[in-house]
Every structure is written in structure tokens, then in C-alpha cells.
């Protein structure tokens, strides 16, 4: 909520039309600079495109915009500067409220004088009640996360930036090698929620043994400027929307506005951060000694051993801008919390007495295989050749070394157990000492480049063309293979492979009016993507088996999409269509899959119900084609099996939203927003892992097939509730998501495991229980802004209900899988202070009460970090 100056804007009765669970602070939009390329055209179309290019909502009375022509808008500008150009020589005002642009007529409706004072056209201060206005454009159901919010919620993992937003889950974040794997409303993995960064897609399919698979995206969160999240299938045209049945995540890396002070053309940014509650492990090169790593029982809370550093510089003028940034991050193994440990102690009834089974990690002890080191480099350029032609180039390099482990190695050696020494002898572990497997760090090297060309001819509202070409390449050396012959313990899981993605897209936006009355925007486009997974050259000498762990295949897809947006006086209609196909080639098994084209259809309607209440409804019928990982064969635990053919997933989903805003509730100029969402997602033929009978007639009766297969359905209905209050000094929000009657169905798996065909826990021998979220989750944020918004401080409370897995659902696999995860909570504190325009500092304490808790997506009892203090300093030069 921190802003560089005080604002007293009163929220209008219609500033509810956001469709957002949270929205970006005004200060974030004020500092942000966007590259606008808008032709001279009608004011309604011009404002529409302005809001879209700035990722904002637009609220206006369409009647006051009729018959007005707006001048062209070109170059890098703030939202305020762009609005000043658009509204010049009109009697219309614009007010920026949170993430919305609100348009209204001034008192002098007949004025035609030139507007030279920015504040006369773009107002930051309301002095009267705003009249009822009508929605012309609502961008959609999006959540925007700003740099301020990321600093507020930053923990030891890059995925922590998503931890304070309801309906967004990060898969097993403490054991994902620092990568992102995001789910939305229980839908996750294999392209269901793609993450694209600066116009390129980078995700790597990763085998996690009996923990299933991950869809990893590698990036240092310190280089992220903003994150836009859309829940559910998108109603907007997008080159990345095919298969995104859960939602989309769009990230923008640092831009000049994040680095430069106001009025600067050249400047630099230095950002320093340090943490306690972690320690870098000293890992032996000997795989035998790695099996018996001595775990530290506790850690001194005053030791701030590691941290991060960002160095960035930027330059901009009217035609050209550039950003160069470097980030270095180092985090050791963290230490677990202490309070609540007893909730994870299992009491078992024996023949003669009861006994207790304790989690491998003791209260306050070191959590092995959680350290992380990375270096990242960023270079971005934008050049406006003419008023009609713009080119943007983004490049990023990320290299890291991170700990991770397989679930079957999550165990502890303690007093009375024996450990093997490098010379082959054995010794007993003494009292007071505990040991767990600690492997050397796996590595990832990722290179990404994208080029975006924008052509917008002057005085032609029918052409707004964007062409995007991108490529990402990842080289990985990690411990998630099977049957490697490089050595014992961790070395038998060594996995060296490469993942390459390339893409091309071109789409055009046309703005016009139907019957001279209805403002309409039509988007049409085409997208092509290619993905390859390849084992390291010479893999034949490093595996015992016929197939290596790595897939060796290629997947190509084509997508033709179209979107129509019709804006009536008080109603907006969106119709989105996407026709897409997929071809998969398996070079190892010499198989091919051709999945015929399927048509996705999404319809969204937004309507002003009464003066302060907005409603919207969205329906989607969409398909997700099998991923390259699901359609190819390897020696990994779960693989494609020709005996179990796979088909595309079919998704039907709908969502209803209602949002109301009230002003002057407790204090003058305060506002209260109520948002309620009802959602229902049904995935038919859902692809997931399963333990299936082996159909080879020569197979032994005990042999099984661990494969991807189509479940009958996975249904995720639920509700989201969000309350938001803001005043001059105080703000508060509370959100809740409640999944109701979650149901997973499979005739095939029910027959094998003797379970009900449809149940709420998943099936034995599969990893489906991990996909099911806890029934309820809550998030509460209470804070205050003081000293002209220079100080921002507050608390964040997060809680989830308990969760159960089927008893013994991974029996006979060597995994001590969690069957019950107790309810848990976490309380965080943050403080952010801006000393001046050049210097600011921040501090946060995550898990303030030092709770011993486990992520609801975890398969084993791997606790979250205990109380952790983060201190940071940001300097602009």
C-alpha cells in the first residue's frame, strides 16, 4: 500500500468493476511506464486499447465518449501521461483508482479549451460524489501482484510470492529446486496453468519419482516486476491459451520504471537482502557419506548467513529504452518450526502397547536438500523506429544449483542405527545425533530470448498487429532419474537432459462499431509452438535399461484463435474461440500421436446490476492435449504405456461473480468491497498417474505398469469470498476459498483398489490424492500506511483445514507417504519504509509463531521453514 505521495481519492460507486481478488496499488501504476502504440481513432476505442496495453480495467459512460476522436498515442509513457494525451481538448476527466481507469464528464460539459495542466484532465483527488457510470470495458478476472507485494511476502523460496492469494497453489514448493509450479483452484501441471515471461514460455517437465511430475519454471523472483494471474480459462485472445484450462500466469521482468527515479533518463538500482534461519550444507563428494549427512538440531536466530543482491541499470528516451540487470541469490538449508510438532506424531496401536511414529525432521532441526544458489542476467531493449513500428527484445539467462530429493529417501537415522563408512565398515550412530540423506545440488541452466514487433498504422483502427518470436533452452543435471549406472545412492538417480521450446505468434486487433452504435474489438491470430526433450549425448553408456530416464521426443502444436468483444452501454460480451491440434513424436519408442484439432469456446458477460454492484458470468468448454511428457516412453517411474492409450482432456467450467463497493463506511473517503465467486470445474478424461496391471502376456503377476491414464473425471466446485477495506491510514482484507464436494472418478482404478468409483481422496497406487486441495483456506491481511504513506506495515494470517490421503496409497513403493496433514496456520509480519526517493528499506518475519507445518501438496512430512527474518535495502542512483 506504500505510495510516494498521499492520495485522497474516494472510490466511486462503480470502482468495484475489477473482478479481482486483490488489485495493484495506485502507486505501482503511477510509476509504471508502458509502451503505447495507439492510432488516431474514436475515443472509446482509444481508451479501450490504452487500458489493455496497461493491463488495467476501464470504466466509463459510453454516452459521453460518442463522437469524439482521440489523437494518436505513441512511445513510453505512464498511464497518467497517456490519458492526458487521449483526453486533450475534451471536457472529460480520468481518475485512476486501484487498477482501474474511471472516465467521467467534467462539470463544464461544453468546454472545448485546450487542457495544458495534467491534473485538470487526470485527477488524483475527488471532491464530489461520482455519478453513476456504465461499464464499457472490464479486462477480466485477473489478479495483479506488484513488486511491493512480492517484497512483502518474500520468503526463502521463489514461489512464496504466490502464498498470500486465495485460490493459487504452488506444488510442493520446498522440494522443487527453487522453481515455480503453480496451480489455480486445484488445477495444476502439464500446461494446465502456463507461466510465460516477457512473451516467452519456459517450463520443464521433471520426473519426481513417486512424487509424480513437475512443470517447472526457473526464474529469480527478484527480477520480476509484475505478475498477472487469470483464474480459469481466459476470455481474452492469447497465443498461450491453448490447454490453459486452469488459468494463466504472465510475468514481466524489471523495466525502466522499476529502476529510474522520476524524471531520470539514466539510473541504477541496488537491492540487497539477507535472511536468517538457514545454513549452507557441506556435502561430501562420496555418495555413501551423503546418505548419512549429520543434521544440525537447531540454528542461532541471529545468524544471517546468506541473502541476495540485484544490480540493475536502465536508460530511456522518447524512442529507446534498455534494462540490464544481474541477480545473485544464495539460501542454505532452512530450519523447521517447533510449535505444533506433536500434531504430526502418529500414535499406533501395537499388540501389547501403543507406540509413536515421529516425522524424520525434529522440531527446529535442519531440513535437508532445501538449499538454493542462483545467478541471473537480464537484458531488455525497446526501440520505436517510427510512430507506427516498435520492436522489443528480451533476453534472460538463469543458472542455479539447488537441493532436491526423492520421496523414498525421506528418512532418518538416529541413535541405535548404523551408518556405513566410505571404507565399507559400519558404526553405530551415537546418542544426540541424527542423520538424513543430503545429496549434492542439481543444476539448471536456462536461456530465453523473445522478440516482439508491433505495427500500428496511423489513422487505421482496423490494424494493430503484433508478431512474437521466442525460444527457451534448458540444460539440466539433477537427481530424478532411475537406473543410472554412475554409482550408488544419489548417483543412481543422476539425470542429464535438455528441454527446448520455440514459438511464433501473430495476431491483429481491429476496433470498429457495429451499426454505428456498438464499440467492438475483434482479435484474430495464429500461434505455433514446438517442444523437444532430449537426453544428454552418450546416454547409452550411463543407464542399465533399454530406455533412459529422459524422454526423447518432440511435440508441435498449431492454434488459430479469435476473440470478439462487444461493449454495450451497461453490458460487455466476450466470445473467445481457439482451434488447436498437437502432434507428438517419440524417438525412443518410435511412436507418433496425432491429436486432431479441437475447438475451445469461452463466453463471458459483464453487467452493471445496480449503482454499486457488478455481476459477471463466464462459461468455458476447452480441451487440453496430452503433453510431451505424457505421450512419450522412458524408464522413469511414470511413463506413457502403449497398452493404455491416452486422449485429450475435456473441461467444462463456469464461474459467477458479484462485487459491490461502498464508500464512507467508517471514515470519510474510505471504501469497502465485497466480492463473491462461485466456480465449477469438471475435467473429463483427466490425465494422471496410476499403478495399473501389466498387459504384457509374458509379465509376472507381481509386475505393474506405472503409467499416465485417463481418469473418468475430476470435479472441483467451490466458492471464493473476498472482503477488502481501505482508508487513508488503514487497510484490511480477508479471503476464503471453500472447495465443495470435490470428486475424482475412475471405474478402472476403483476396480483395482476396491474403492468407490467417485471419492474425495483419490486412489491407491496413484498420485491423484496430491492434486486434491484442502477443503478450506483463509487469508487475512491487516495493515497501516503512515507518514504520507512512507511507512507500510502489517500482518498476514494464512490457515488451511486438514487433509486426508487414502490409507497406504503408495504402499510397496518405499515411500512413507503422509496419510493425514493436520490443519495449520502461519502468521507473517512486514514493514516497508521509504526514507526518500533514493532509499527504502524493508523487513519481514515469516512464520512469526514458529509453527511446525507441512505443505498441503507434500507427499512426505517435509516441514515448512520456521520463523524467518528477512532484511532488505533498496537504493536508486
PDB file of N, CA and C in Angstrom, residues 263-299:
ATOM      1  N   UNK A 263      11.738  11.383 -13.597  1.00  0.00           N
ATOM      2  CA  UNK A 263      12.451  12.383 -14.376  1.00  0.00           C
ATOM      3  C   UNK A 263      13.810  11.945 -14.866  1.00  0.00           C
ATOM      4  N   UNK A 264      14.280  10.761 -14.440  1.00  0.00           N
ATOM      5  CA  UNK A 264      15.586  10.286 -14.872  1.00  0.00           C
ATOM      6  C   UNK A 264      15.523   9.652 -16.256  1.00  0.00           C
ATOM      7  N   UNK A 265      16.589   9.797 -17.017  1.00  0.00           N
ATOM      8  CA  UNK A 265      16.770   9.060 -18.253  1.00  0.00           C
ATOM      9  C   UNK A 265      17.774   7.924 -18.097  1.00  0.00           C
ATOM     10  N   UNK A 266      18.676   8.070 -17.150  1.00  0.00           N
ATOM     11  CA  UNK A 266      19.693   7.057 -16.884  1.00  0.00           C
ATOM     12  C   UNK A 266      19.826   6.913 -15.383  1.00  0.00           C
ATOM     13  N   UNK A 267      19.799   5.658 -14.913  1.00  0.00           N
ATOM     14  CA  UNK A 267      19.897   5.437 -13.479  1.00  0.00           C
ATOM     15  C   UNK A 267      20.239   4.002 -13.170  1.00  0.00           C
ATOM     16  N   UNK A 268      20.361   3.718 -11.879  1.00  0.00           N
ATOM     17  CA  UNK A 268      20.746   2.376 -11.440  1.00  0.00           C
ATOM     18  C   UNK A 268      19.983   2.011 -10.177  1.00  0.00           C
ATOM     19  N   UNK A 269      19.900   0.711  -9.941  1.00  0.00           N
ATOM     20  CA  UNK A 269      19.217   0.171  -8.768  1.00  0.00           C
ATOM     21  C   UNK A 269      20.121  -0.850  -8.099  1.00  0.00           C
ATOM     22  N   UNK A 270      20.238  -0.753  -6.774  1.00  0.00           N
ATOM     23  CA  UNK A 270      20.943  -1.746  -5.966  1.00  0.00           C
ATOM     24  C   UNK A 270      19.958  -2.267  -4.926  1.00  0.00           C
ATOM     25  N   UNK A 271      19.787  -3.565  -4.903  1.00  0.00           N
ATOM     26  CA  UNK A 271      18.832  -4.169  -3.979  1.00  0.00           C
ATOM     27  C   UNK A 271      19.543  -5.285  -3.219  1.00  0.00           C
ATOM     28  N   UNK A 272      19.565  -5.173  -1.890  1.00  0.00           N
ATOM     29  CA  UNK A 272      20.253  -6.132  -1.039  1.00  0.00           C
ATOM     30  C   UNK A 272      19.252  -6.781  -0.089  1.00  0.00           C
ATOM     31  N   UNK A 273      19.469  -8.061   0.163  1.00  0.00           N
ATOM     32  CA  UNK A 273      18.545  -8.787   1.027  1.00  0.00           C
ATOM     33  C   UNK A 273      19.325  -9.868   1.774  1.00  0.00           C
ATOM     34  N   UNK A 274      18.974 -10.086   3.040  1.00  0.00           N
ATOM     35  CA  UNK A 274      19.605 -11.151   3.814  1.00  0.00           C
ATOM     36  C   UNK A 274      18.560 -11.837   4.678  1.00  0.00           C
ATOM     37  N   UNK A 275      18.835 -13.124   5.021  1.00  0.00           N
ATOM     38  CA  UNK A 275      17.884 -13.927   5.797  1.00  0.00           C
ATOM     39  C   UNK A 275      18.621 -14.635   6.935  1.00  0.00           C
ATOM     40  N   UNK A 276      17.861 -14.946   7.964  1.00  0.00           N
ATOM     41  CA  UNK A 276      18.372 -15.868   8.972  1.00  0.00           C
ATOM     42  C   UNK A 276      17.719 -17.234   8.748  1.00  0.00           C
ATOM     43  N   UNK A 277      17.830 -18.124   9.716  1.00  0.00           N
ATOM     44  CA  UNK A 277      17.157 -19.433   9.706  1.00  0.00           C
ATOM     45  C   UNK A 277      17.573 -20.301   8.525  1.00  0.00           C
ATOM     46  N   UNK A 278      18.822 -20.208   8.107  1.00  0.00           N
ATOM     47  CA  UNK A 278      19.305 -21.103   7.059  1.00  0.00           C
ATOM     48  C   UNK A 278      20.808 -21.260   7.175  1.00  0.00           C
ATOM     49  N   UNK A 279      21.311 -22.357   6.644  1.00  0.00           N
ATOM     50  CA  UNK A 279      22.748 -22.627   6.697  1.00  0.00           C
ATOM     51  C   UNK A 279      23.124 -23.504   5.513  1.00  0.00           C
ATOM     52  N   UNK A 280      24.185 -23.118   4.786  1.00  0.00           N
ATOM     53  CA  UNK A 280      24.612 -23.902   3.625  1.00  0.00           C
ATOM     54  C   UNK A 280      25.192 -25.239   4.090  1.00  0.00           C
ATOM     55  N   UNK A 281      24.728 -26.338   3.520  1.00  0.00           N
ATOM     56  CA  UNK A 281      25.253 -27.651   3.928  1.00  0.00           C
ATOM     57  C   UNK A 281      26.625 -27.923   3.303  1.00  0.00           C
ATOM     58  N   UNK A 282      27.454 -28.637   4.011  1.00  0.00           N
ATOM     59  CA  UNK A 282      28.732 -29.099   3.486  1.00  0.00           C
ATOM     60  C   UNK A 282      28.548 -30.560   3.077  1.00  0.00           C
ATOM     61  N   UNK A 283      28.410 -30.772   1.767  1.00  0.00           N
ATOM     62  CA  UNK A 283      28.039 -32.085   1.250  1.00  0.00           C
ATOM     63  C   UNK A 283      29.275 -32.810   0.746  1.00  0.00           C
ATOM     64  N   UNK A 284      29.424 -34.025   1.164  1.00  0.00           N
ATOM     65  CA  UNK A 284      30.549 -34.849   0.741  1.00  0.00           C
ATOM     66  C   UNK A 284      30.407 -35.242  -0.727  1.00  0.00           C
ATOM     67  N   UNK A 285      31.540 -35.454  -1.386  1.00  0.00           N
ATOM     68  CA  UNK A 285      31.528 -35.967  -2.754  1.00  0.00           C
ATOM     69  C   UNK A 285      31.253 -37.464  -2.789  1.00  0.00           C
ATOM     70  N   UNK A 286      31.391 -38.129  -1.655  1.00  0.00           N
ATOM     71  CA  UNK A 286      31.197 -39.574  -1.583  1.00  0.00           C
ATOM     72  C   UNK A 286      29.716 -39.888  -1.425  1.00  0.00           C
ATOM     73  N   UNK A 287      29.106 -40.654  -2.345  1.00  0.00           N
ATOM     74  CA  UNK A 287      27.662 -40.940  -2.246  1.00  0.00           C
ATOM     75  C   UNK A 287      27.292 -41.719  -0.994  1.00  0.00           C
ATOM     76  N   UNK A 288      28.232 -42.486  -0.438  1.00  0.00           N
ATOM     77  CA  UNK A 288      27.939 -43.225   0.797  1.00  0.00           C
ATOM     78  C   UNK A 288      27.814 -42.256   1.961  1.00  0.00           C
ATOM     79  N   UNK A 289      28.736 -41.296   2.062  1.00  0.00           N
ATOM     80  CA  UNK A 289      28.661 -40.314   3.141  1.00  0.00           C
ATOM     81  C   UNK A 289      27.435 -39.416   2.985  1.00  0.00           C
ATOM     82  N   UNK A 290      27.009 -39.158   1.752  1.00  0.00           N
ATOM     83  CA  UNK A 290      25.810 -38.344   1.526  1.00  0.00           C
ATOM     84  C   UNK A 290      24.574 -38.988   2.155  1.00  0.00           C
ATOM     85  N   UNK A 291      24.556 -40.294   2.226  1.00  0.00           N
ATOM     86  CA  UNK A 291      23.404 -40.991   2.798  1.00  0.00           C
ATOM     87  C   UNK A 291      23.274 -40.726   4.287  1.00  0.00           C
ATOM     88  N   UNK A 292      24.375 -40.362   4.956  1.00  0.00           N
ATOM     89  CA  UNK A 292      24.367 -40.210   6.408  1.00  0.00           C
ATOM     90  C   UNK A 292      24.824 -38.804   6.805  1.00  0.00           C
ATOM     91  N   UNK A 293      24.261 -37.814   6.164  1.00  0.00           N
ATOM     92  CA  UNK A 293      24.592 -36.416   6.477  1.00  0.00           C
ATOM     93  C   UNK A 293      24.093 -36.073   7.879  1.00  0.00           C
ATOM     94  N   UNK A 294      24.969 -35.512   8.713  1.00  0.00           N
ATOM     95  CA  UNK A 294      24.596 -35.165  10.081  1.00  0.00           C
ATOM     96  C   UNK A 294      23.754 -33.894  10.084  1.00  0.00           C
ATOM     97  N   UNK A 295      22.555 -33.993  10.600  1.00  0.00           N
ATOM     98  CA  UNK A 295      21.592 -32.896  10.600  1.00  0.00           C
ATOM     99  C   UNK A 295      21.832 -31.987  11.802  1.00  0.00           C
ATOM    100  N   UNK A 296      21.874 -30.672  11.556  1.00  0.00           N
ATOM    101  CA  UNK A 296      22.004 -29.718  12.653  1.00  0.00           C
ATOM    102  C   UNK A 296      20.690 -29.672  13.434  1.00  0.00           C
ATOM    103  N   UNK A 297      20.718 -29.801  14.758  1.00  0.00           N
ATOM    104  CA  UNK A 297      19.479 -29.848  15.540  1.00  0.00           C
ATOM    105  C   UNK A 297      18.794 -28.494  15.698  1.00  0.00           C
ATOM    106  N   UNK A 298      19.539 -27.386  15.513  1.00  0.00           N
ATOM    107  CA  UNK A 298      18.959 -26.056  15.707  1.00  0.00           C
ATOM    108  C   UNK A 298      19.848 -25.034  15.010  1.00  0.00           C
ATOM    109  N   UNK A 299      19.423 -23.766  15.086  1.00  0.00           N
ATOM    110  CA  UNK A 299      20.169 -22.699  14.423  1.00  0.00           C
ATOM    111  C   UNK A 299      20.029 -21.421  15.236  1.00  0.00           C
TER     112      UNK A 299
END
